XYZ file of C-alpha atoms in Angstrom:
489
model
C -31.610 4.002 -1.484
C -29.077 6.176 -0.239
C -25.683 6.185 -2.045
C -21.927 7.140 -1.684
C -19.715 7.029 -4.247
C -16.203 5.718 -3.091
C -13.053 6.673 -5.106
C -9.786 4.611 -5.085
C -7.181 6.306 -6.739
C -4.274 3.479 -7.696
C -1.583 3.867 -8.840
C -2.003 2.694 -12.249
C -5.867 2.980 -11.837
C -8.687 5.286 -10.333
C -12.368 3.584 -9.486
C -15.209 4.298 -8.689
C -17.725 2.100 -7.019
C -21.144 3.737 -5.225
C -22.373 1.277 -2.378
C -25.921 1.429 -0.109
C -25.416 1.035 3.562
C -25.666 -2.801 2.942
C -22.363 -2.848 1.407
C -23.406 -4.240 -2.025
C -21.869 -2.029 -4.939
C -24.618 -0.761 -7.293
C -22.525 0.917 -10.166
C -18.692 0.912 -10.969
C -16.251 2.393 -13.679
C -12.180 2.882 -13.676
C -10.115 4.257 -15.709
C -5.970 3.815 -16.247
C -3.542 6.453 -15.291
C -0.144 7.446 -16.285
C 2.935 6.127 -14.580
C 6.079 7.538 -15.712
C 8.915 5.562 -15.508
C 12.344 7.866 -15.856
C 16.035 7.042 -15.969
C 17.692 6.518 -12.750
C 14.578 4.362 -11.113
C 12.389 7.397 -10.807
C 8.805 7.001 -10.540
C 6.734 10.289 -11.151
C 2.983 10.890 -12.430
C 0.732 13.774 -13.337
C -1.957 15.307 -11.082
C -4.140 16.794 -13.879
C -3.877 12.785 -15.179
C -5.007 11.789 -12.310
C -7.549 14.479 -11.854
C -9.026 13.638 -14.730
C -9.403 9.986 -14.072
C -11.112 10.879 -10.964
C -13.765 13.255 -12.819
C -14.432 10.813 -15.268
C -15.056 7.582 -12.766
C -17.005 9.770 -10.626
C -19.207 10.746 -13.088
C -19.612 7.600 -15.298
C -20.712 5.982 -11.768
C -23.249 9.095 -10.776
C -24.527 8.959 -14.327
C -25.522 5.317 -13.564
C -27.464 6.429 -9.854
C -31.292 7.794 -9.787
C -29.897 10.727 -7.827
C -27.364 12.582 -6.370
C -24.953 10.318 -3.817
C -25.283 11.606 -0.497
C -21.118 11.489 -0.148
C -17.811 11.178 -2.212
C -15.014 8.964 -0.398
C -11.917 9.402 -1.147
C -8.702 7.246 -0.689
C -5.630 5.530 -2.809
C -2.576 5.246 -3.063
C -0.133 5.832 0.316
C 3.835 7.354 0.467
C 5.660 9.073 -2.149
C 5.127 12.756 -2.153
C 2.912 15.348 -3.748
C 4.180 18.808 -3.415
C 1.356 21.519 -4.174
C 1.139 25.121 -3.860
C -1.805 27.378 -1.973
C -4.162 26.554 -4.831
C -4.063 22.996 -4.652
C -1.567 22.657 -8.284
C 1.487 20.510 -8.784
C 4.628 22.528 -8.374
C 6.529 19.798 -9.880
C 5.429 16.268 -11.186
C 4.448 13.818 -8.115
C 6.725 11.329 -7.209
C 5.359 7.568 -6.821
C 5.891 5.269 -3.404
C 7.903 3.247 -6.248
C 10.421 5.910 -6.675
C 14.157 4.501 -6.117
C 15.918 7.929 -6.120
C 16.454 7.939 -2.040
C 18.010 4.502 -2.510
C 21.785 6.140 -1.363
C 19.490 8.147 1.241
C 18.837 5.479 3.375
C 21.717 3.505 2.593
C 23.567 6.432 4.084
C 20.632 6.714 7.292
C 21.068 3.079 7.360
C 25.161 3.399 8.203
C 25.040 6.616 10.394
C 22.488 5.161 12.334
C 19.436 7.156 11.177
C 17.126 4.847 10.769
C 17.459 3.413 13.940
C 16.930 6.801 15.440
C 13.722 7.215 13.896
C 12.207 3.999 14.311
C 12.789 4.276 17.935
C 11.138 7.939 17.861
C 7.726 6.519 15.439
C 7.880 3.135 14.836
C 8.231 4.141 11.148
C 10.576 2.177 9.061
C 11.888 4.081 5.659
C 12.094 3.099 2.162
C 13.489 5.375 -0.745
C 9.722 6.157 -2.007
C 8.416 7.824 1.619
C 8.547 10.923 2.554
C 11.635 11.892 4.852
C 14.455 10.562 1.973
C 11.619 12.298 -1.014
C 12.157 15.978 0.741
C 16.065 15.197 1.565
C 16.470 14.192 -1.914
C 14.792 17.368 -2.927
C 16.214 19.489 -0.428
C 20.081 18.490 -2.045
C 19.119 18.706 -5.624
C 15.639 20.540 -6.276
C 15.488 22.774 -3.575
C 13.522 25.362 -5.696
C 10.546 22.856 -5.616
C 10.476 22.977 -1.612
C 10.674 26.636 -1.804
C 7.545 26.748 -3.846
C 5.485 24.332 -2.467
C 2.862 25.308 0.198
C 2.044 21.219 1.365
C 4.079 18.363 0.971
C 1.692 15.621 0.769
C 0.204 12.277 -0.564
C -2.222 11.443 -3.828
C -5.756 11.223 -1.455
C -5.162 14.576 -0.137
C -3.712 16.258 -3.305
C -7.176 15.602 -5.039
C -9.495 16.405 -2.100
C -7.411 19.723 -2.081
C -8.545 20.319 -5.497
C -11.783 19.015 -5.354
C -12.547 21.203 -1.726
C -10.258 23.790 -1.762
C -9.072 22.633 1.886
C -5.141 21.632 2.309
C -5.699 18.839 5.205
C -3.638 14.882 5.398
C -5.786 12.011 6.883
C -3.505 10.902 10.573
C -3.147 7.289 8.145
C -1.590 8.500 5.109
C 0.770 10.994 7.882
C 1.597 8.451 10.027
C 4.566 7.552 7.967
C 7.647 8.582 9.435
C 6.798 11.346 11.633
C 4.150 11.342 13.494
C 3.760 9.841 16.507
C 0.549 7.591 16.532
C -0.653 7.536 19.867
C -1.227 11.400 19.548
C -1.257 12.185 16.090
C 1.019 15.370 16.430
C 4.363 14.785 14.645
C 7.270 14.599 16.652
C 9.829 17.553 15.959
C 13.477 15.280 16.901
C 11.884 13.427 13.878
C 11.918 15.726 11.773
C 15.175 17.184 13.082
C 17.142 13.569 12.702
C 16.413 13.766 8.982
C 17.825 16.895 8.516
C 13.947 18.518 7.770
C 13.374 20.573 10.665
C 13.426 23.664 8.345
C 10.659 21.832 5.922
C 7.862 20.999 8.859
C 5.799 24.199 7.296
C 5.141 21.425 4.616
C 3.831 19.177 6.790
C -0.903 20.236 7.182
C -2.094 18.894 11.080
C -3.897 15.816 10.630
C -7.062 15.887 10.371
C -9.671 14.464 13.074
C -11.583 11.204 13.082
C -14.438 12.393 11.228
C -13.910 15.291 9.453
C -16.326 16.164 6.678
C -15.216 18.266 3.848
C -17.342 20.009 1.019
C -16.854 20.418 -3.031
C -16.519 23.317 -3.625
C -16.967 25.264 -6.958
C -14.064 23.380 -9.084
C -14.923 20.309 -7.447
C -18.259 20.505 -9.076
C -16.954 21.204 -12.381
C -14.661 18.782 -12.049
C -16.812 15.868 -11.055
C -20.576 17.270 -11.912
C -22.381 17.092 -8.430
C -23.789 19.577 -6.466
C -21.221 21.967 -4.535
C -21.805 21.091 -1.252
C -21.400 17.623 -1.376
C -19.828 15.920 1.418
C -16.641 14.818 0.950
C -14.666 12.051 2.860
C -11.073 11.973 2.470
C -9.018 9.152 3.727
C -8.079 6.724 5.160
C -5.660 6.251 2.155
C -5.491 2.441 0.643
C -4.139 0.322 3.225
C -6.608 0.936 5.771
C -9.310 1.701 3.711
C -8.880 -2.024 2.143
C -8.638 -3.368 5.867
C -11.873 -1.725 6.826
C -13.230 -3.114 3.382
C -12.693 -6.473 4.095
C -13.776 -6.727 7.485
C -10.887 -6.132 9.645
C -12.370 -5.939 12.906
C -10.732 -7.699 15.993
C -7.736 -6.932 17.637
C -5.052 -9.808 15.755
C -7.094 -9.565 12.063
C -5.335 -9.238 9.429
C -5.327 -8.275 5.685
C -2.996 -9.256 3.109
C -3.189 -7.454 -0.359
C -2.265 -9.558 -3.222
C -1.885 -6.573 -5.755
C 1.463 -4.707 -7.899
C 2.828 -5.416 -3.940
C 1.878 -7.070 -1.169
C 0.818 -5.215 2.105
C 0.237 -7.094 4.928
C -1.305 -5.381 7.864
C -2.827 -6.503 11.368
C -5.030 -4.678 13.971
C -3.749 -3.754 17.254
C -5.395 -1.879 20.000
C -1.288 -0.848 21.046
C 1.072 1.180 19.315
C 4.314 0.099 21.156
C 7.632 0.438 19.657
C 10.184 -2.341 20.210
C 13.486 0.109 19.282
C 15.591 -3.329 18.806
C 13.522 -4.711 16.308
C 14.515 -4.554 12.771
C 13.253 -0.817 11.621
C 10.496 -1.922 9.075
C 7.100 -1.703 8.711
C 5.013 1.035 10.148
C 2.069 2.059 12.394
C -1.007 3.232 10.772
C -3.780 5.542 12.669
C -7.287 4.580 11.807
C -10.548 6.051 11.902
C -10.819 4.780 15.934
C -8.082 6.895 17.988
C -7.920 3.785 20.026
C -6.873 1.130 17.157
C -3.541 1.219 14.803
C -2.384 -1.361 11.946
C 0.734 -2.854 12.457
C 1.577 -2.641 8.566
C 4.589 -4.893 6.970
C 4.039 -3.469 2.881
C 6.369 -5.656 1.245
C 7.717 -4.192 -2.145
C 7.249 -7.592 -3.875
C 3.606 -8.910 -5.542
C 2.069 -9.565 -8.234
C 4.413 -7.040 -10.460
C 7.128 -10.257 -9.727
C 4.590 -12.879 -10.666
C 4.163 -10.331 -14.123
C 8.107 -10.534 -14.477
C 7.891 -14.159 -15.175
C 5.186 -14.644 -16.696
C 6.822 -12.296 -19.391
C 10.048 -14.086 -18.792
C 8.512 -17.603 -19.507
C 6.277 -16.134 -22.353
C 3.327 -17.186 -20.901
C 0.198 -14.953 -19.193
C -1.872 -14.288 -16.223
C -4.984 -16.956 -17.946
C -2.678 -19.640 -17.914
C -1.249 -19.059 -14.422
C -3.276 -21.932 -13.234
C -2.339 -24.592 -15.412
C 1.135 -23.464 -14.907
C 0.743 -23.774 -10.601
C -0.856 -27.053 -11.334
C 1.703 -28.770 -13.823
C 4.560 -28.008 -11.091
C 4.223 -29.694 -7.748
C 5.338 -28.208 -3.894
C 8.932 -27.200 -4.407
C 8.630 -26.626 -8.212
C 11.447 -29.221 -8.617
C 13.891 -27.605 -6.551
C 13.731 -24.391 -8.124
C 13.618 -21.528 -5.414
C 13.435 -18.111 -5.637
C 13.997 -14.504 -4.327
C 11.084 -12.003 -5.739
C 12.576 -8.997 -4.892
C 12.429 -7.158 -8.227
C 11.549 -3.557 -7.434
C 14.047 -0.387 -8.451
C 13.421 0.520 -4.746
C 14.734 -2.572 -3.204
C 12.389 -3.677 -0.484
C 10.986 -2.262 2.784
C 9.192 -4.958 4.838
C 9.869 -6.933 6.977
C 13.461 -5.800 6.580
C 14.382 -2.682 4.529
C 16.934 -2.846 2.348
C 17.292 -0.622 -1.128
C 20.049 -3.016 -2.470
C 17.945 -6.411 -2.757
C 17.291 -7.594 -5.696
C 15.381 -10.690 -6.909
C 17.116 -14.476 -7.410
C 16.347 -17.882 -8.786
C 18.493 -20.858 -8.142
C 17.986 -24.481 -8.573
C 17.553 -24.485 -12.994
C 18.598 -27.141 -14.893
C 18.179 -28.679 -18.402
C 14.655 -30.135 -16.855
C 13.516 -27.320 -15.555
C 10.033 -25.722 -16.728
C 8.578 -23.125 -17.360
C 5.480 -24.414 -14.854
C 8.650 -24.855 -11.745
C 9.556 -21.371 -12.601
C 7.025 -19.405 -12.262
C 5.715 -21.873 -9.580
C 9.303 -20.816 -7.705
C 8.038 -17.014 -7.915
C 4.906 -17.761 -6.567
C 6.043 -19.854 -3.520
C 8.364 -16.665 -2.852
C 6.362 -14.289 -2.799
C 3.840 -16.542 -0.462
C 6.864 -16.851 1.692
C 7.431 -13.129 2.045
C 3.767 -12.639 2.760
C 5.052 -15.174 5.423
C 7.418 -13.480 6.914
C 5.593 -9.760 7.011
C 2.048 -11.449 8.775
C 4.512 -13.260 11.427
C 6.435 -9.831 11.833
C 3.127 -7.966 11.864
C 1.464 -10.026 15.135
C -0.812 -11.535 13.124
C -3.187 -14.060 15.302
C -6.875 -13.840 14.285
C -9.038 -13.962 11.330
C -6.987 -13.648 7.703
C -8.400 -11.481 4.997
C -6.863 -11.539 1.224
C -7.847 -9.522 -1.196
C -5.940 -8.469 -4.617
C -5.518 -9.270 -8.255
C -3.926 -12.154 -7.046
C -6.619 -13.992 -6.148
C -8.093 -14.403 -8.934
C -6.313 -17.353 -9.418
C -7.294 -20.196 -7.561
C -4.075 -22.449 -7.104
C -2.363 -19.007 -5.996
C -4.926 -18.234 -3.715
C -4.505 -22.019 -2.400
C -0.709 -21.574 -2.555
C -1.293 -18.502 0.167
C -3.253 -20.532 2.573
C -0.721 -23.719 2.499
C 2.858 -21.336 2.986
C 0.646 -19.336 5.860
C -0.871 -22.175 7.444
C -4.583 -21.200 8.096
C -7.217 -20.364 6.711
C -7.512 -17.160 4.046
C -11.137 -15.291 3.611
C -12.316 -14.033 0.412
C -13.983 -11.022 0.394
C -16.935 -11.408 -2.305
C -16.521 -7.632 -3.236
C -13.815 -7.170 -4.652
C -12.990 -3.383 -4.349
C -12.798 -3.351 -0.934
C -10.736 -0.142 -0.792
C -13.567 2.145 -2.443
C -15.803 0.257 0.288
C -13.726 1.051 3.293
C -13.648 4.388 2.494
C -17.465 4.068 2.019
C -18.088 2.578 5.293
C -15.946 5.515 6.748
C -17.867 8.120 5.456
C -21.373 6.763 6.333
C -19.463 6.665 9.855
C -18.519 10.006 9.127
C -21.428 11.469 8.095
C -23.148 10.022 11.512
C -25.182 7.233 10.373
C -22.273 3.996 10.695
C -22.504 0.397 8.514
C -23.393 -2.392 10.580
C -20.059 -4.171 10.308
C -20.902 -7.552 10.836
C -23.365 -7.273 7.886
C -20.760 -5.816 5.548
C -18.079 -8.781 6.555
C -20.502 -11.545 5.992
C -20.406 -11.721 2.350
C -16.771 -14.007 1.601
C -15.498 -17.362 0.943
C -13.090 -19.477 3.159
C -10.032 -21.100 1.328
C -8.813 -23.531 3.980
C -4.691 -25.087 4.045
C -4.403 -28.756 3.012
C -2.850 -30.635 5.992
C -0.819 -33.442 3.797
C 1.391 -30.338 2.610
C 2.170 -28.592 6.048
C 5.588 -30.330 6.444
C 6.866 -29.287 2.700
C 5.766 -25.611 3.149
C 7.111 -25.699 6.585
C 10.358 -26.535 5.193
C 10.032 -24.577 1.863
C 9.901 -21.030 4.211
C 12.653 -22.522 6.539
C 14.619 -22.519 3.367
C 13.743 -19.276 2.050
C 14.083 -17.677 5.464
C 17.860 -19.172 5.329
C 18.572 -17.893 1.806
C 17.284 -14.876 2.623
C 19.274 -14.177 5.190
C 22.669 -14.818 3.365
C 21.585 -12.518 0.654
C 20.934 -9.819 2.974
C 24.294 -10.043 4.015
C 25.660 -9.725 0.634
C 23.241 -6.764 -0.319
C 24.062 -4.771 2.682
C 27.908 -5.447 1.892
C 27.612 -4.069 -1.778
C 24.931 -1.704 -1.308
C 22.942 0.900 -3.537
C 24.003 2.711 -6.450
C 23.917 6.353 -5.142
């Protein structure tokens, strides 16, 4: 049976999964990365780290095959920025999507109008750890990195560059914040409204809907196939997990229970509404004629982490802990927004930062970390509904792993939530889009068949119902506070 090996390079962790063209994985292996966390909420890793996690997966998982794969596919990680020079090296260390350090950035865009400007030109919404406020932020304080770099990029195309040799983006991972979807070319006022114009050199052409790359010489050495090998690279994580899971229809949707939560939902029109709320972003896919409307909340399971630690417990008892708290957890409520980088969907906002109300004497440790839970199953909430989301809901995570979570999930969204049975759906997106690549396409509705159904009790509608009426209300007077104190610069 044929074989291609799909890559997902994490943030935290790189696997490797090979699949047939029926969408079952056959061998798998991952190993952890390094995430450096600096003073100041900077976020930065190590491309020879990651490199190496991606030579060892890859050839743990070939090691396991009868033969050769017939493709690598590549994706991972989205945002933050990668600068490299000619030869595909790190001209300084990577900086993570959860990099704070363009917090006073957009707080600044956010005042002058900026961000306004730009959502109306893409549809992009910014947060500190994209692109435009990275290369600002460089451009005031490092501009010698600029100067040296040759591509300013993201993590899925700073390892195909060093496993092919070719500098190329995939039109997903660039459509975030200047390109304009509908023709994947980016748009130069863009560029200009950010202050960048002089940086666009940075900035490789997408690449078309089925491009095939090759490894070349290093690429072999690094991973131990055959130079030559095709090589896939993109769509980066979102999409790839979309695909993975059986997004299909105009109105699916995917939600992501992992570190965050990333809501998306298929849409066969990329239409900007320039008096919406600038969040959220428009993702090109591997069809020209489909986008995700994506809402990738900053809040997830790294929250539900937080208090666990907080409450001393851990992830094996989160069960127990959902189940010895009822709806409401006693009146406890809470905000989960935790992350150095404030949040960026549905609403952006660099300032926010995370809340829980309602303790008393009686309170538990169960209520709290029940209160966590129900927030972040609110947010999720609040991205789908800004998203468009009307059809068929996929979820798919570390999150649900847990069973009263995952039930939690269906009740605060109010239908039913499908469980992929694969659970590295991102490696098999990316799979699926190299077979397509490669001229020999997955039969879709095979590969989406394989799930289970976790269906919303009825008896609890009205308590959820008014649990995210609440939220929604004491979110709102928080955002007014944030956006009256703001950032640290």
């Amino acid at each position: 049976m044929r074989m291609i090996i799909g890559v997902d390079v994490g943030t935290s962790v790189t696997k490797a999964v090979a699949f047939g063209r029926d969408g079952v994985a056959r061998a798998s292996a991952a190993r952890p990365s390094r995430l450096d966390r600096l003073p100041g909420g900077r976020v930065e890793q190590d491309l020879e780290d990651v490199l190496r996690t991606v030579a060892e997966v890859v050839r743990e998982v070939a090691a396991a095959l009868p033969g050769p794969p017939a493709a690598l596919a590549l994706t991972g990680q989205g945002d933050g920025l990668w600068l490299r020079d000619e030869a595909g090296r790190a001209v300084r260390p990577p900086i993570s999507w959860l990099d704070g350090r363009g917090g006073g950035t957009i707080a600044r865009w956010r005042a002058d109008g900026t961000l306004e400007a730009l959502y109306a030109l893409t549809g992009s919404g910014l947060f500190p750890g994209c692109h435009a406020p990275l290369l600002h932020w460089l451009a005031e304080h490092e501009p010698e990195s600029l100067e040296r770099a040759a591509v300013a990029g993201y993590c899925v195309d700073a390892v195909a560059q060093r496993l092919t040799g070719a500098i190329t983006v995939d039109a997903s991972d660039a459509s975030l914040p200047f390109l304009d979807v509908t023709t994947r070319t980016y748009v130069p006022d863009a560029l200009e409204r950010c202050g960048l114009s002089g940086h666009a050199r940075l900035l490789p052409d997408p690449a078309a809907p089925g491009t095939v790359l090759a490894l070349d010489d290093e690429g072999a050495r690094l991973t131990g196939l055959p130079p030559g090998l095709p090589v896939v690279s993109g769509p980066y994580d979102l999409p790839a997990c979309a695909i993975g899971s059986g997004v299909r229809d105009v109105g699916d949707g995917l939600l992501i229970v992992g570190t965050t939560l990333a809501c998306q939902v298929l849409t066969d029109r990329a239409a900007v509404d320039a008096s919406a709320d600038p969040a959220g972003m428009w993702l090109c896919t591997p069809d020209p004629e489909r986008w995700l409307r994506a809402m990738p909340a900053m809040v997830g399971t790294a929250a539900l982490e937080w208090v666990l630690d907080l409450t001393g417990t851990s992830t094996t008892e989160l069960d127990a802990l959902l189940d010895g708290s009822p709806p409401g957890a006693n009146g406890v409520t809470a905000l989960p927004f935790l992350s150095g980088a404030g949040e960026r969907a549905p609403f952006v906002e660099p300032a926010a930062q995370g809340r829980l109300d309602g303790l008393t004497l009686a309170t538990t440790r169960a209520d709290t970390v029940r209160a966590v839970c129900e927030a972040i199953a609110y947010a999720a909430r609040h991205c789908l509904e800004a998203a468009g989301l009307s059809g068929r809901l996929a979820l798919c995570g570390g999150g649900v792993r847990s069973a009263a979570w995952t039930e939690i999930f269906a009740n605060v969204i109010g239908r039913p939530v499908v469980i992929p049975d694969e659970p590295e759906v991102g490696a098999r997106g990316a799979v699926a889009v190299a077979w397509r690549s490669l001229g020999d396409p997955v039969d879709a509705s095979r590969w989406r068949s394989a799930s289970r159904t976790v269906e919303p009790r009825s008896e609890l509608r009205g308590a959820y119902e008014d649990g995210y009426a609440g939220y929604r209300d004491r979110l709102a007077r928080a955002l007014d506070e944030w956006r009256t104190s703001g950032p640290a610069s």
